[in-house]
């Protein structure tokens, strides 16, 4: 049985750095952030059609990864973050994402204890916008009553804290 971890939360918190490091330590497979791939190809002027395309991309990448039957699947975000984008950018929830139920076993939320870094796909760099985005992201987890944990620290401390959260959740 594949155990699934998803990195979730505001931009520029180290999710894309943490995902491969976790996969390496756990012997798992990484599902990259599809929203970043989409934004790099199409820009960041997202509407509902774009966000639903990202939603479909997440689902397809996850399904493909699961066919490999990894012991661990580490997702660098999932459709719940796409819903957070919909709330932030469009001021509305997308019903298709609300109906989605293929959630991870544990969500790891990296704290905003790393500096903001612009990369051409990020939109919420001010302290206020970043905090609001994090609140919306956590709200998605809370609304669904999903298991989640904070991950803090820099470098090795961050990976150690992530592994401790996984152990505490009794997944490993």
XYZ file of C-alpha atoms in Angstrom:
172
model
C 0.000 0.000 0.000
C 1.321 3.419 -0.949
C 1.476 5.962 1.843
C 0.874 9.500 0.606
C 2.384 12.727 1.896
C 1.508 16.119 0.415
C 3.372 19.381 0.901
C 0.876 22.177 1.301
C 0.885 25.880 2.065
C 1.926 29.334 0.985
C 4.406 30.074 -1.775
C 8.150 30.172 -1.115
C 8.101 27.981 1.988
C 10.411 25.294 0.643
C 7.879 22.710 -0.551
C 9.683 21.999 -3.824
C 13.011 21.613 -1.991
C 11.546 19.428 0.735
C 9.690 17.014 -1.582
C 12.732 15.345 -3.196
C 14.633 15.339 0.098
C 11.741 13.510 1.767
C 11.459 11.074 -1.137
C 15.175 10.331 -0.908
C 15.009 9.652 2.833
C 11.826 7.566 2.585
C 12.621 5.818 -0.689
C 9.577 7.379 -2.311
C 8.421 8.908 -5.570
C 7.892 12.668 -6.025
C 4.944 14.128 -7.887
C 6.120 17.624 -8.907
C 3.950 20.704 -8.511
C 1.815 20.709 -11.639
C 0.716 24.313 -11.109
C 4.302 25.530 -11.516
C 4.700 23.547 -14.748
C 1.443 24.993 -16.040
C 2.368 28.577 -15.037
C 5.759 28.301 -16.722
C 4.050 27.233 -19.965
C 0.963 29.480 -19.867
C 1.697 32.397 -17.527
C 0.077 33.316 -14.231
C -3.079 35.105 -15.394
C -5.240 32.234 -14.131
C -8.987 31.933 -14.605
C -11.251 29.027 -13.659
C -10.406 27.154 -16.882
C -6.691 27.347 -16.059
C -7.212 26.234 -12.478
C -9.310 23.269 -13.612
C -6.545 22.333 -16.075
C -4.096 22.405 -13.150
C -6.532 20.295 -11.120
C -6.654 17.735 -13.962
C -2.863 17.804 -14.256
C -2.453 17.067 -10.541
C -4.856 14.169 -10.745
C -3.220 12.675 -13.849
C 0.299 12.956 -12.400
C -0.793 11.331 -9.157
C -2.577 8.501 -10.965
C 0.524 7.867 -13.087
C 2.734 7.839 -9.995
C 0.474 5.389 -8.194
C 0.735 2.905 -11.075
C 4.393 2.477 -10.052
C 3.205 1.264 -6.637
C 5.772 3.208 -4.608
C 5.923 2.675 -0.872
C 5.751 6.469 -0.458
C 4.275 9.079 -2.794
C 5.379 12.637 -1.994
C 3.265 15.296 -3.728
C 4.550 18.830 -4.111
C 1.017 20.213 -3.590
C -2.256 18.740 -4.822
C -5.728 19.978 -5.866
C -6.373 21.430 -2.414
C -3.740 24.067 -3.153
C -5.425 24.699 -6.501
C -8.613 25.400 -4.555
C -6.669 27.834 -2.360
C -5.526 29.580 -5.564
C -9.142 29.760 -6.735
C -10.174 31.424 -3.491
C -7.262 33.875 -3.591
C -7.441 34.745 -7.302
C -11.114 34.347 -8.172
C -12.777 34.822 -4.803
C -14.646 31.562 -5.230
C -14.384 27.826 -4.691
C -14.434 25.485 -7.690
C -17.118 22.787 -7.226
C -15.071 20.203 -9.141
C -12.295 20.504 -6.574
C -14.739 20.490 -3.665
C -16.011 17.132 -4.981
C -12.466 15.683 -5.170
C -11.731 13.138 -2.427
C -8.403 11.477 -3.329
C -6.507 13.217 -0.522
C -3.128 12.383 1.033
C -2.646 10.481 4.279
C -0.756 13.428 5.773
C -0.255 17.057 4.768
C 2.995 18.734 5.759
C 2.775 22.520 5.930
C 6.175 24.231 5.835
C 6.186 27.326 8.019
C 6.834 30.754 6.566
C 10.224 30.830 8.284
C 12.169 30.989 5.020
C 12.631 34.213 3.051
C 10.384 34.985 0.081
C 12.052 34.274 -3.270
C 10.588 35.418 -6.568
C 10.735 32.793 -9.322
C 8.418 34.172 -11.995
C 5.421 32.036 -10.992
C 4.712 33.361 -7.486
C 2.104 36.030 -6.853
C 1.724 36.574 -3.103
C 5.006 38.019 -1.846
C 3.899 40.694 0.601
C 3.739 39.643 4.256
C -0.010 40.266 4.329
C -0.772 38.352 1.111
C 1.533 35.513 2.102
C -0.179 35.172 5.511
C -3.632 35.320 3.880
C -2.639 32.608 1.388
C -1.338 30.408 4.213
C -4.581 30.922 6.144
C -6.648 29.946 3.092
C -4.446 26.877 2.492
C -4.751 25.686 6.102
C -8.459 26.424 5.959
C -8.780 23.876 3.155
C -7.189 21.201 5.361
C -9.292 22.140 8.381
C -12.517 22.264 6.364
C -11.962 18.652 5.342
C -10.623 17.631 8.769
C -7.428 16.256 7.227
C -4.352 15.210 9.152
C -1.614 17.849 8.891
C 1.501 19.076 10.681
C 3.755 22.145 10.641
C 7.324 21.761 9.436
C 9.821 24.358 10.646
C 13.542 24.970 10.494
C 16.194 25.351 7.838
C 18.212 22.752 5.970
C 18.551 19.430 7.759
C 16.369 20.619 10.636
C 13.451 21.029 8.224
C 13.774 17.502 6.826
C 14.225 16.081 10.337
C 11.084 17.890 11.501
C 9.156 16.570 8.482
C 10.284 13.006 9.209
C 9.338 13.420 12.871
C 5.863 14.597 11.847
C 5.474 11.548 9.597
C 6.560 9.271 12.432
C 4.190 10.996 14.866
C 1.345 10.453 12.396
C 2.184 6.737 12.528
C 2.609 6.467 8.762
C 6.194 5.216 8.734
